[in-house]
């Protein structure tokens, strides 16, 4: 009897041990942590290669292909922001469908066998309208963004908690067996904290503690936040991050934004970052002990609708990324980085197991050698920007081109050099596949004291009235001119001066366009200053003020103004100069065409359109409509808008974004050497041409036949020159 009891006790003990081991194995197999060397997944240190793909900047139909190409390019992780204003357009009303179906996007990444870094923010910057904040947040009583302010912190915590709870409900955190291995709270707040001082520091600590308290089971990061409190990891953003050091010896060296290019602004040249320099910056980061690198962007995509921020950010968010705006491989960048990733992965065990020994190879050359047991990996670097060198290392000699790094996964064989590019360069080719037969409708100019206007004393800020429901706000008033005014006889018409906080405006006098003015990203403020033809009696002054995206970065950008704030003056009258700023002004939000929903099939049927010889051309404030069939095939499509001015485009009721091909690129463009430190003013193209000529039409937005294309044109253009083009890349 005793031996049986003893046997059962032994069996019970073994069973308990087995259960404990199973429990431990289960916890290890679904765990993320970190140490000073790397992120640790399932008990294993990892060198992680990540790339940013923002789900709303492409369509759900594009997502699987983008993710697959990212995986083929050697990525382990997909990084994305979460876009608050897309998900909560009004307080408590949430939207997670179509391009904003965050759960679907993450599950597709998981199905591809990749991890996710979820940057909840919820401030994102990202050249996205209002930095991702919903405009309604600006009007919460007593609020101040991104500081020690309870109304803001309450709203921010509410949305962050909403997203975390969604992810938990779908079991998407790695601690639950899901793909999310990292989350980010806030975004590039360090420089702001430095400016605002103690309230900023308190907010940083609050945000970090709030995030950690949500219990996701995965590490949190804060980028560009040198004082990120433990256990939050502070990370680097920039063109180069090799010299970055985390604020604790217990945290890994992480690069959350390695900029693959730069954004395009209306009026700006197109930036390009050479593949050689991109690879050099990554190899340099890894050789200096870095273990996580994320390409911002890996696929930039499109700022559909009115999601572009800035202001003046273009509709294309191509970013010179390895996958271009249409999802096509940008060569040689895509292949060159893929091969870099292979070389890094071949060296992974040594990289995560040892610290580098640095050895001089010359006046501007050095080796970083990682030795661990029988493993050895070496990075041989030439920092000279002009000269190739031959260096001696180990028992061999190695030729290093200027500004390059060779990777030797076994400390003997150079399998990759950052300056030696194997893939041919691909060029985007736009092939016309069809034109359009157009109809037009003229937008009405709004006059003061009409039934559909609101009258106020003085000039009001634009967004306070529009709440960003439209880019457009009419400012109107009446100017009564006495028959005794001298200018009526001399012909020396008075000068009208209008000062605006931004971003563009069209000035009409008695229904006729007197002029258009616009600002820029660097200086969004603008003024109109010109003679205006006035007559005796009542003259109708109508100003159409136009927003071109709300600011997404800057100290308390929620307080920045838009619209005609004055002064508005009229100079050259018998009595001198009139200040009209405090007169009675009438306001109307949006366009008549917007209120009639002319961009939709049903709305467009509510007005009479003109065509043929009556078609309006080169006339401001004109709506255009055409119907077309989808061309065969699967190639990406775009509109060539080079004959148009400025406005917005819709396909089957969905906005593909603002167009502004008439804003030509300023600045200097010229030759481009990969060697030497890169910034966004180097290697630019398109000076003197449209900042953006082509506008992406997602294939999934089209039907086989009977697609409706609607364009609102502010400036006036020639729609007969618009063509549908097919995008392809050729070597």
XYZ file of C-alpha atoms in Angstrom:
731
model
C 0.000 0.000 0.000
C 2.796 2.375 0.952
C 4.678 1.746 -2.305
C 1.497 2.449 -4.295
C 1.012 5.725 -2.439
C 4.659 6.570 -3.058
C 4.244 5.733 -6.757
C 1.150 7.905 -7.023
C 2.974 10.726 -5.239
C 5.812 10.448 -7.765
C 3.343 10.431 -10.671
C 1.538 13.424 -9.153
C 4.809 15.299 -8.705
C 5.862 14.537 -12.299
C 2.432 15.589 -13.556
C 2.657 18.827 -11.573
C 6.174 19.433 -12.922
C 4.970 18.755 -16.469
C 2.084 21.177 -16.018
C 4.447 23.789 -14.616
C 6.844 23.282 -17.542
C 3.916 23.484 -19.980
C 2.753 26.673 -18.287
C 6.273 28.096 -18.435
C 6.675 27.081 -22.081
C 3.312 28.641 -22.879
C 4.282 31.877 -21.165
C 7.657 31.923 -22.943
C 6.049 31.170 -26.320
C 3.767 34.200 -25.977
C 5.997 36.754 -24.314
C 7.776 39.978 -25.215
C 10.367 41.672 -23.042
C 13.667 43.422 -23.586
C 17.150 43.844 -22.248
C 19.986 46.183 -23.151
C 20.685 44.272 -26.387
C 17.336 43.685 -28.028
C 13.629 43.016 -27.915
C 13.146 39.459 -26.631
C 10.329 37.457 -28.238
C 9.481 34.023 -26.845
C 12.718 34.038 -24.872
C 14.925 34.909 -27.858
C 16.737 38.163 -28.592
C 15.870 39.465 -32.059
C 17.237 41.916 -34.586
C 13.938 43.281 -35.921
C 13.457 44.947 -39.298
C 10.207 46.911 -39.471
C 8.405 49.099 -41.994
C 5.614 51.662 -41.702
C 2.431 51.035 -43.689
C -0.459 53.289 -42.652
C -3.712 51.425 -43.214
C -5.873 54.478 -44.191
C -3.346 55.547 -46.830
C -4.176 52.508 -48.955
C -7.287 50.363 -49.421
C -8.131 47.022 -47.783
C -7.833 45.435 -51.219
C -4.215 46.653 -51.415
C -3.223 45.522 -47.923
C -2.422 41.823 -48.607
C -0.120 42.675 -51.521
C 1.651 45.452 -49.593
C 2.185 43.163 -46.588
C 3.413 40.300 -48.795
C 5.911 42.583 -50.568
C 7.086 43.845 -47.171
C 7.690 40.277 -46.041
C 9.504 39.429 -49.284
C 11.622 42.503 -48.646
C 12.877 40.988 -45.394
C 10.633 42.738 -42.866
C 9.693 41.169 -39.538
C 7.340 43.904 -38.327
C 4.720 46.274 -39.756
C 4.466 49.568 -37.888
C 1.418 51.839 -38.052
C -0.087 54.784 -36.282
C -3.701 54.750 -35.075
C -5.648 57.685 -36.516
C -7.962 59.108 -33.859
C -9.834 61.549 -36.111
C -10.585 58.751 -38.563
C -11.909 56.500 -35.798
C -13.882 59.001 -33.696
C -15.185 61.694 -36.079
C -17.581 62.944 -33.394
C -17.484 62.338 -29.630
C -18.401 58.744 -28.815
C -19.194 57.828 -32.435
C -16.626 55.338 -33.680
C -15.709 54.174 -37.165
C -13.640 51.062 -37.877
C -14.674 50.158 -41.399
C -13.160 50.140 -44.885
C -9.748 51.895 -44.853
C -10.089 52.377 -41.082
C -10.650 48.676 -40.301
C -7.683 48.458 -37.950
C -8.440 44.936 -36.686
C -8.661 43.564 -40.227
C -5.330 45.166 -41.105
C -3.578 43.711 -38.045
C -5.022 40.255 -38.673
C -3.731 40.347 -42.259
C -0.272 41.160 -40.912
C -0.601 38.242 -38.495
C -1.699 35.889 -41.278
C 1.437 36.821 -43.194
C 3.534 35.753 -40.205
C 4.717 39.249 -39.303
C 4.610 41.226 -36.071
C 2.989 44.625 -35.443
C 4.211 47.755 -33.707
C 1.034 49.685 -32.893
C 1.691 53.398 -32.380
C -1.482 54.412 -30.578
C -0.255 57.939 -29.921
C -2.923 59.176 -30.214
C -1.021 62.209 -31.523
C 0.558 61.001 -34.763
C 1.940 64.074 -36.615
C 2.456 62.037 -39.843
C 1.580 64.994 -42.131
C -1.990 63.928 -41.323
C -4.813 66.428 -40.854
C -4.597 68.019 -37.370
C -1.930 65.500 -36.374
C -4.609 62.829 -36.005
C -6.646 64.739 -33.427
C -10.374 65.102 -34.096
C -11.296 68.755 -34.665
C -14.087 68.517 -32.070
C -11.384 67.999 -29.425
C -10.223 71.601 -29.954
C -13.610 72.849 -28.693
C -13.777 70.840 -25.449
C -14.059 73.509 -22.702
C -10.768 74.293 -20.977
C -8.661 72.038 -23.159
C -4.999 72.452 -24.072
C -3.360 69.734 -26.168
C -0.378 67.664 -25.070
C 0.266 69.128 -21.652
C -0.716 68.609 -18.036
C -4.379 69.374 -18.765
C -7.203 67.228 -17.382
C -9.721 67.639 -20.234
C -7.051 66.577 -22.722
C -5.739 63.726 -20.591
C -9.264 62.403 -20.026
C -9.975 62.383 -23.769
C -6.587 60.879 -24.635
C -6.920 58.146 -22.034
C -10.430 57.340 -23.209
C -9.335 56.787 -26.810
C -6.125 54.929 -25.891
C -8.125 52.623 -23.616
C -10.688 52.086 -26.389
C -7.978 50.881 -28.792
C -6.203 48.719 -26.201
C -9.495 47.083 -25.202
C -10.303 46.386 -28.863
C -6.936 44.717 -29.346
C -7.390 42.668 -26.170
C -10.900 41.590 -27.200
C -9.460 40.280 -30.481
C -6.477 38.718 -28.639
C -4.012 40.656 -30.770
C -1.265 41.398 -28.248
C 1.677 38.965 -28.326
C 1.007 38.191 -24.666
C -2.321 36.739 -25.880
C -0.801 34.947 -28.856
C -1.316 37.872 -31.230
C 1.101 39.801 -33.468
C 1.423 43.106 -31.545
C 4.856 43.073 -29.905
C 5.183 46.814 -29.170
C 2.970 49.831 -28.590
C 3.791 53.527 -28.608
C 2.281 56.235 -26.439
C 2.604 59.900 -27.480
C 4.886 60.807 -30.389
C 7.996 62.995 -30.642
C 6.987 64.915 -27.529
C 10.520 65.542 -26.220
C 11.102 68.809 -28.132
C 7.663 70.091 -27.028
C 8.350 69.178 -23.390
C 11.625 71.076 -23.576
C 9.719 74.204 -24.661
C 6.878 74.077 -22.121
C 8.866 72.839 -19.116
C 7.280 71.420 -15.948
C 3.717 70.886 -17.324
C 5.280 68.930 -20.186
C 7.351 66.777 -17.847
C 4.264 66.013 -15.741
C 2.349 65.086 -18.890
C 5.149 62.761 -20.066
C 5.078 60.878 -16.763
C 1.292 60.750 -16.759
C 1.153 59.387 -20.331
C 3.772 56.714 -19.636
C 2.121 55.567 -16.409
C -1.328 55.570 -18.016
C -0.100 53.399 -20.897
C 1.780 50.901 -18.729
C -1.272 50.667 -16.454
C -3.368 49.332 -19.343
C -1.686 45.941 -18.957
C -1.017 44.999 -22.575
C 1.728 42.532 -21.711
C 4.056 44.093 -24.315
C 6.610 46.909 -23.977
C 5.700 50.529 -24.605
C 7.947 53.009 -26.398
C 8.124 56.798 -26.601
C 10.011 58.194 -29.591
C 12.206 61.299 -29.343
C 11.620 61.274 -25.581
C 14.951 61.198 -23.776
C 13.316 61.194 -20.331
C 10.841 58.368 -20.987
C 10.301 56.857 -17.519
C 10.978 53.159 -16.889
C 9.848 50.729 -18.160
C 8.999 52.711 -21.307
C 11.748 52.568 -23.968
C 12.878 55.837 -25.517
C 13.656 55.574 -29.245
C 15.200 57.586 -32.073
C 13.658 59.132 -35.227
C 15.658 60.689 -38.056
C 17.790 60.174 -41.148
C 20.615 58.787 -38.992
C 20.548 57.326 -35.486
C 23.902 55.563 -35.064
C 24.918 57.791 -32.140
C 21.623 57.493 -30.276
C 21.746 55.952 -26.813
C 18.693 54.914 -24.766
C 18.322 56.563 -21.346
C 19.030 53.344 -19.459
C 21.606 50.578 -19.818
C 18.707 48.145 -19.488
C 16.960 49.306 -22.683
C 17.693 48.324 -26.300
C 18.790 50.768 -28.978
C 15.747 51.286 -31.236
C 15.114 53.418 -34.332
C 11.364 53.878 -34.796
C 11.587 56.165 -37.846
C 14.393 55.708 -40.351
C 13.228 58.186 -42.970
C 13.318 56.594 -46.437
C 12.708 59.965 -48.111
C 10.512 62.908 -47.256
C 6.956 64.108 -47.787
C 5.841 66.181 -50.781
C 4.262 69.574 -50.228
C 2.247 71.531 -52.751
C 4.763 74.018 -54.109
C 7.737 71.855 -53.117
C 10.169 69.769 -55.156
C 10.098 65.965 -54.976
C 12.586 64.511 -52.464
C 14.599 61.335 -53.158
C 16.881 59.458 -50.762
C 19.450 57.259 -52.525
C 19.258 53.537 -51.748
C 23.003 53.505 -50.994
C 22.688 56.109 -48.250
C 19.559 54.480 -46.794
C 21.396 51.155 -46.522
C 24.516 52.858 -45.141
C 22.521 54.536 -42.359
C 20.906 51.235 -41.337
C 24.157 49.248 -41.392
C 25.831 51.992 -39.350
C 23.029 51.839 -36.769
C 23.287 48.038 -36.498
C 27.098 48.074 -36.215
C 26.758 50.535 -33.323
C 24.553 48.156 -31.350
C 21.103 48.940 -32.760
C 18.637 46.052 -32.817
C 15.290 47.484 -34.053
C 14.940 49.607 -37.166
C 11.732 50.790 -38.777
C 11.538 52.347 -42.222
C 9.295 55.411 -42.256
C 7.762 54.884 -44.746
C 7.984 51.413 -46.302
C 4.809 52.221 -48.234
C 3.655 55.830 -47.999
C 0.431 55.667 -49.982
C -2.141 58.379 -50.564
C -3.761 61.110 -48.473
C -7.269 60.335 -49.664
C -10.079 62.810 -49.098
C -9.072 65.716 -46.895
C -6.731 63.731 -44.640
C -3.539 65.577 -45.679
C -2.239 67.926 -43.017
C 0.564 70.420 -42.979
C -1.044 72.606 -44.218
C -0.086 72.275 -47.915
C 0.827 68.576 -47.740
C 0.253 66.970 -51.132
C -2.273 64.203 -51.769
C 0.537 61.814 -52.655
C 2.372 60.472 -49.591
C 4.809 58.476 -51.715
C 7.760 59.383 -49.445
C 10.253 57.820 -51.915
C 9.529 54.588 -50.025
C 10.639 51.092 -51.155
C 7.022 50.514 -52.233
C 5.776 53.502 -54.197
C 2.403 55.219 -53.789
C 0.737 52.585 -55.991
C 2.357 49.626 -54.210
C 4.903 48.968 -56.983
C 8.513 48.058 -56.166
C 10.748 51.126 -56.256
C 14.073 49.855 -57.528
C 16.834 49.672 -56.646
C 15.730 50.699 -53.140
C 13.473 47.694 -52.468
C 15.967 45.018 -53.618
C 19.004 46.755 -52.133
C 17.371 46.900 -48.694
C 16.110 43.304 -49.003
C 19.693 42.156 -49.556
C 20.853 44.281 -46.604
C 18.301 42.558 -44.385
C 19.570 39.124 -45.478
C 23.129 40.081 -44.544
C 22.024 41.429 -41.155
C 20.000 38.296 -40.418
C 23.006 36.119 -41.281
C 24.874 38.022 -38.573
C 22.010 38.078 -36.045
C 23.313 35.606 -33.470
C 26.625 37.427 -33.046
C 24.926 40.848 -33.066
C 22.575 40.030 -30.185
C 25.148 38.048 -28.199
C 28.143 40.363 -28.126
C 29.122 44.009 -27.933
C 31.221 45.296 -30.829
C 34.967 45.715 -30.585
C 35.931 48.768 -32.651
C 39.148 48.538 -34.641
C 40.716 51.315 -36.744
C 41.366 50.396 -40.373
C 42.590 53.801 -41.547
C 42.143 57.547 -41.135
C 38.418 57.378 -41.908
C 37.755 53.656 -41.761
C 36.966 51.238 -38.968
C 35.687 47.759 -38.205
C 33.004 46.766 -35.721
C 33.572 43.135 -34.744
C 31.016 41.035 -32.871
C 32.460 37.816 -31.390
C 30.370 35.367 -29.403
C 31.661 31.836 -28.832
C 32.426 30.403 -32.237
C 30.316 33.081 -33.930
C 31.790 36.210 -35.482
C 30.371 39.059 -37.602
C 32.123 42.189 -38.812
C 31.064 45.515 -40.316
C 33.816 47.314 -42.248
C 33.082 51.010 -42.727
C 34.511 53.735 -44.959
C 33.219 57.156 -43.878
C 35.115 59.077 -46.555
C 32.673 60.747 -48.954
C 35.050 60.895 -51.951
C 37.536 58.034 -52.007
C 37.400 54.257 -52.211
C 39.903 52.452 -50.013
C 41.369 48.967 -49.689
C 41.597 47.902 -46.049
C 43.304 44.989 -44.332
C 41.126 43.039 -41.940
C 41.840 39.609 -40.499
C 43.667 37.663 -43.177
C 42.029 39.485 -46.075
C 41.860 42.695 -48.018
C 38.554 44.455 -48.710
C 37.664 47.232 -51.149
C 35.290 49.783 -49.659
C 33.612 52.405 -51.891
C 33.087 55.918 -50.456
C 30.468 56.262 -47.700
C 29.846 52.533 -47.425
C 29.836 49.552 -45.095
C 30.583 45.934 -45.961
C 29.000 43.166 -43.892
C 30.941 39.968 -43.158
C 28.595 37.538 -41.322
C 31.534 35.153 -40.650
C 34.220 37.863 -40.277
C 35.723 36.604 -43.558
C 33.372 36.888 -46.521
C 31.868 40.223 -47.525
C 28.350 39.317 -48.606
C 27.054 42.883 -48.962
C 28.247 46.438 -49.397
C 25.855 49.353 -48.942
C 27.198 51.257 -51.976
C 27.212 48.340 -54.434
C 23.759 48.205 -55.968
C 22.782 45.168 -58.009
C 19.210 45.944 -59.060
C 18.530 48.234 -62.039
C 16.744 51.538 -61.448
C 13.026 51.503 -62.189
C 11.206 54.528 -63.552
C 7.491 55.176 -63.160
C 5.749 55.147 -66.521
C 2.261 56.585 -66.933
C 0.501 55.156 -69.987
C -2.721 56.919 -71.117
C -5.633 54.497 -71.352
C -8.530 56.881 -71.965
C -10.030 60.341 -71.945
C -13.397 61.694 -70.843
C -16.483 63.423 -72.148
C -17.228 66.276 -69.748
C -20.181 68.232 -68.414
C -19.895 71.382 -66.282
C -21.817 73.266 -63.601
C -20.845 76.726 -62.333
C -20.684 77.160 -58.548
C -22.578 80.181 -57.269
C -20.763 83.141 -55.731
C -22.288 83.883 -52.346
C -23.371 87.458 -51.571
C -23.868 89.214 -48.242
C -27.173 89.215 -46.388
C -28.620 86.276 -48.309
C -31.064 83.823 -46.765
C -28.399 81.132 -46.413
C -25.764 83.294 -44.684
C -25.054 84.067 -41.033
C -24.333 87.693 -40.072
C -21.802 88.632 -37.385
C -19.922 91.754 -36.334
C -16.308 91.533 -37.416
C -14.151 88.762 -38.865
C -14.302 85.241 -37.428
C -11.769 82.417 -37.471
C -12.561 79.882 -40.197
C -12.388 76.511 -38.399
C -14.560 77.824 -35.533
C -17.341 78.039 -38.117
C -16.617 75.135 -40.475
C -15.406 72.689 -37.805
C -13.427 71.342 -40.781
C -16.584 69.948 -42.403
C -15.445 71.765 -45.558
C -12.278 73.404 -46.849
C -14.358 76.437 -47.774
C -15.833 79.450 -45.970
C -17.396 82.502 -47.611
C -16.741 85.911 -46.028
C -19.081 88.479 -47.599
C -20.070 92.094 -47.056
C -21.478 95.077 -48.983
C -19.437 98.135 -49.930
C -21.617 101.198 -50.583
C -19.910 103.773 -52.791
C -21.163 107.370 -53.034
C -21.583 108.848 -56.551
C -19.290 111.677 -55.358
C -16.202 109.455 -55.007
C -13.389 110.952 -57.084
C -12.138 107.579 -58.356
C -15.376 107.142 -60.317
C -14.252 110.024 -62.535
C -10.450 109.527 -62.478
C -10.490 105.767 -62.998
C -7.924 105.380 -60.188
C -9.759 102.562 -58.445
C -9.258 102.038 -54.694
C -6.888 99.392 -53.360
C -8.442 96.494 -51.442
C -6.151 94.829 -48.907
C -7.151 91.571 -47.193
C -4.961 89.786 -44.647
C -5.575 86.091 -44.028
C -4.141 83.564 -41.593
C -4.283 81.003 -44.419
C -4.288 79.102 -46.552
C -5.694 80.396 -49.872
C -8.450 82.764 -50.968
C -10.361 83.898 -54.026
C -11.668 87.472 -54.031
C -14.817 88.341 -55.991
C -16.254 91.834 -56.520
C -19.796 91.921 -57.883
C -19.488 88.286 -58.912
C -16.275 88.766 -60.906
C -12.958 87.251 -59.807
C -10.617 90.040 -58.697
C -7.747 87.701 -57.847
C -6.518 84.583 -56.047
C -3.709 84.298 -53.514
C -2.242 81.413 -51.544
C 0.429 80.696 -48.959
C 2.898 77.858 -48.468
C 3.889 75.302 -45.853
C 6.670 77.609 -44.651
C 4.391 80.665 -44.572
C 0.665 79.861 -44.674
C -0.339 83.498 -44.057
C -1.201 85.561 -47.121
C -2.622 88.850 -48.306
C -4.528 90.230 -51.279
C -3.550 93.743 -52.314
C -4.907 95.129 -55.571
C -7.119 97.729 -57.176
C -10.766 96.673 -57.416
C -13.318 97.995 -59.860
C -16.152 99.453 -57.775
C -19.241 101.296 -58.979
C -21.564 103.842 -57.381
C -24.068 102.176 -55.082
C -23.861 98.742 -53.432
C -20.902 96.512 -54.355
C -20.804 92.859 -53.339
C -17.489 91.708 -51.843
C -17.234 87.924 -51.591
C -14.105 86.198 -50.289
C -13.846 82.425 -50.572
C -11.327 81.386 -47.924
C -9.787 77.950 -48.432
C -8.105 75.626 -45.929
C -5.521 73.202 -47.344
C -5.241 70.779 -44.432
C -4.910 71.634 -40.757
C -1.509 71.838 -39.033
C -0.085 68.589 -37.705
C 2.991 69.754 -35.809
C 4.092 72.703 -33.678
C 3.704 74.003 -30.152
C -0.028 74.067 -29.323
C -0.971 73.971 -32.994
C -4.595 73.631 -31.892
C -4.516 77.372 -31.186
C -3.324 78.327 -34.676
C -5.799 80.230 -36.825
C -7.129 79.870 -40.366
C -9.150 82.238 -42.504
C -9.621 85.978 -43.016
C -8.866 87.666 -39.692
C -7.991 91.053 -41.150
C -7.377 93.787 -41.316
C -9.488 94.341 -44.444
C -9.042 97.880 -45.776
C -10.068 99.957 -48.769
C -7.638 102.757 -49.655
C -8.124 105.628 -52.096
C -11.503 107.059 -51.134
C -12.435 110.699 -50.603
C -12.242 110.146 -46.846
C -8.951 108.237 -47.050
C -8.813 104.560 -46.004
C -11.730 102.513 -44.691
C -11.054 99.741 -42.175
C -13.773 97.183 -42.916
C -12.605 94.625 -40.335
C -15.345 95.424 -37.793
C -18.166 95.801 -40.288
C -21.033 93.353 -40.411
C -19.846 90.269 -42.287
C -21.951 87.404 -43.571
C -20.684 83.827 -43.516
C -21.545 80.654 -45.358
C -19.840 77.322 -44.705
C -18.978 75.265 -47.772
C -20.016 75.337 -51.401
C -23.467 74.982 -52.884
C -22.170 71.978 -54.788
C -21.131 70.366 -51.523
C -24.560 70.935 -49.958
C -26.141 69.422 -53.088
C -23.713 66.452 -52.913
C -22.726 66.922 -56.536
C -19.919 64.417 -55.963
C -22.534 61.622 -55.698
C -24.686 60.002 -58.376
C -27.973 61.124 -56.820
C -26.735 64.619 -55.959
C -25.307 65.250 -59.408
C -28.726 64.523 -60.918
C -30.244 67.467 -59.005
C -28.752 70.196 -61.243
C -28.520 70.886 -64.950
C -25.072 70.273 -66.413
C -23.770 71.889 -69.617
C -21.712 70.117 -72.263
C -20.363 70.402 -75.787
C -19.870 73.985 -76.927
C -21.380 75.224 -73.642
C -18.785 73.403 -71.497
C -17.127 75.834 -69.098
C -13.351 75.991 -69.481
C -10.738 77.997 -67.596
C -13.491 79.387 -65.419
C -13.128 79.539 -61.614
C -15.429 77.658 -59.235
C -16.599 75.051 -61.734
C -17.793 71.491 -61.191
C -17.037 68.878 -63.849
C -18.587 65.462 -64.317
C -17.770 62.495 -66.577
C -18.635 58.801 -66.788
C -16.137 56.110 -67.765
C -15.545 52.361 -67.776
C -12.685 50.698 -65.907
C -9.836 49.702 -68.221
C -9.034 45.967 -68.240
C -6.203 44.536 -66.148
C -4.952 45.044 -62.613
C -2.375 47.788 -63.103
C -2.744 50.785 -60.771
C -4.592 53.784 -62.194
C -4.245 57.541 -61.853
C -5.526 60.790 -63.315
C -3.192 63.101 -65.208
C -4.394 66.481 -63.924
C -1.668 68.656 -65.473
C -4.220 70.852 -67.288
C -6.081 71.773 -64.107
C -5.555 74.299 -61.295
C -6.711 73.458 -57.767
C -9.640 71.639 -56.162
C -10.819 68.145 -55.239
C -11.593 64.885 -57.084
C -14.202 62.183 -56.426
C -14.650 58.712 -57.920
C -18.082 57.155 -57.367
C -18.653 59.505 -54.443
C -15.304 58.828 -52.713
C -12.688 61.585 -52.582
C -9.272 60.660 -53.923
C -7.969 63.938 -52.508
C -7.140 67.541 -53.273
C -5.532 68.350 -56.612
C -3.219 71.326 -57.125
C -1.024 70.744 -60.192
C -0.873 74.499 -60.853
C 1.298 74.925 -57.747
C 4.710 74.362 -59.289
C 7.739 73.194 -57.353
C 10.144 75.898 -56.220
C 13.680 75.506 -54.939
C 16.838 73.982 -56.369
C 17.096 70.637 -58.114
C 20.218 69.101 -59.560
C 22.647 66.216 -59.470
C 22.609 63.724 -56.627
C 25.511 61.888 -55.047
C 24.641 59.175 -52.540
C 27.768 59.955 -50.506
C 27.616 62.365 -47.594
C 24.977 63.300 -45.070
C 21.461 63.372 -46.502
C 18.674 65.804 -45.723
C 15.367 66.647 -47.398
C 16.928 69.461 -49.462
C 19.346 67.095 -51.192
C 18.538 65.023 -54.297
C 15.347 66.848 -55.264
C 13.584 66.852 -58.632
C 10.646 68.441 -60.479
C 11.631 72.079 -59.904
C 9.466 74.283 -62.105
C 6.957 71.480 -62.676
C 3.813 70.470 -60.809
C 4.526 69.229 -57.289
C 1.895 66.587 -58.002
C 0.630 65.826 -61.494
C -0.876 62.329 -61.069
C -3.614 61.343 -58.603
C -4.145 57.723 -57.579
C -7.477 56.023 -58.306
C -7.757 52.779 -56.303
C -8.871 49.908 -58.541
C -11.263 48.689 -55.842
C -13.235 51.949 -56.039
C -14.215 51.215 -59.633
C -17.040 49.246 -61.199
C -16.583 47.553 -64.560
C -18.768 50.185 -66.229
C -20.488 53.474 -65.442
C -17.987 55.033 -63.029
C -18.655 58.670 -62.150
C -15.766 61.112 -61.947
C -16.506 64.528 -60.396
C -14.010 67.381 -60.064
C -14.391 70.727 -58.332
C -12.024 73.239 -59.894
C -11.308 76.461 -57.992
C -8.916 78.245 -60.316
C -10.138 77.242 -63.747
C -8.623 74.609 -66.018
C -9.089 72.644 -69.209
C -10.781 69.337 -68.362
C -10.555 68.080 -71.945
C -6.822 67.506 -71.363
C -7.369 65.217 -68.324
C -6.500 61.592 -69.053
C -6.785 58.273 -67.254
C -3.361 56.626 -67.019
C -2.018 53.236 -66.034
C 1.023 53.162 -63.726
C 3.901 50.771 -64.315
C 7.585 50.627 -63.410
C 10.171 49.913 -66.065
C 13.933 49.381 -65.781
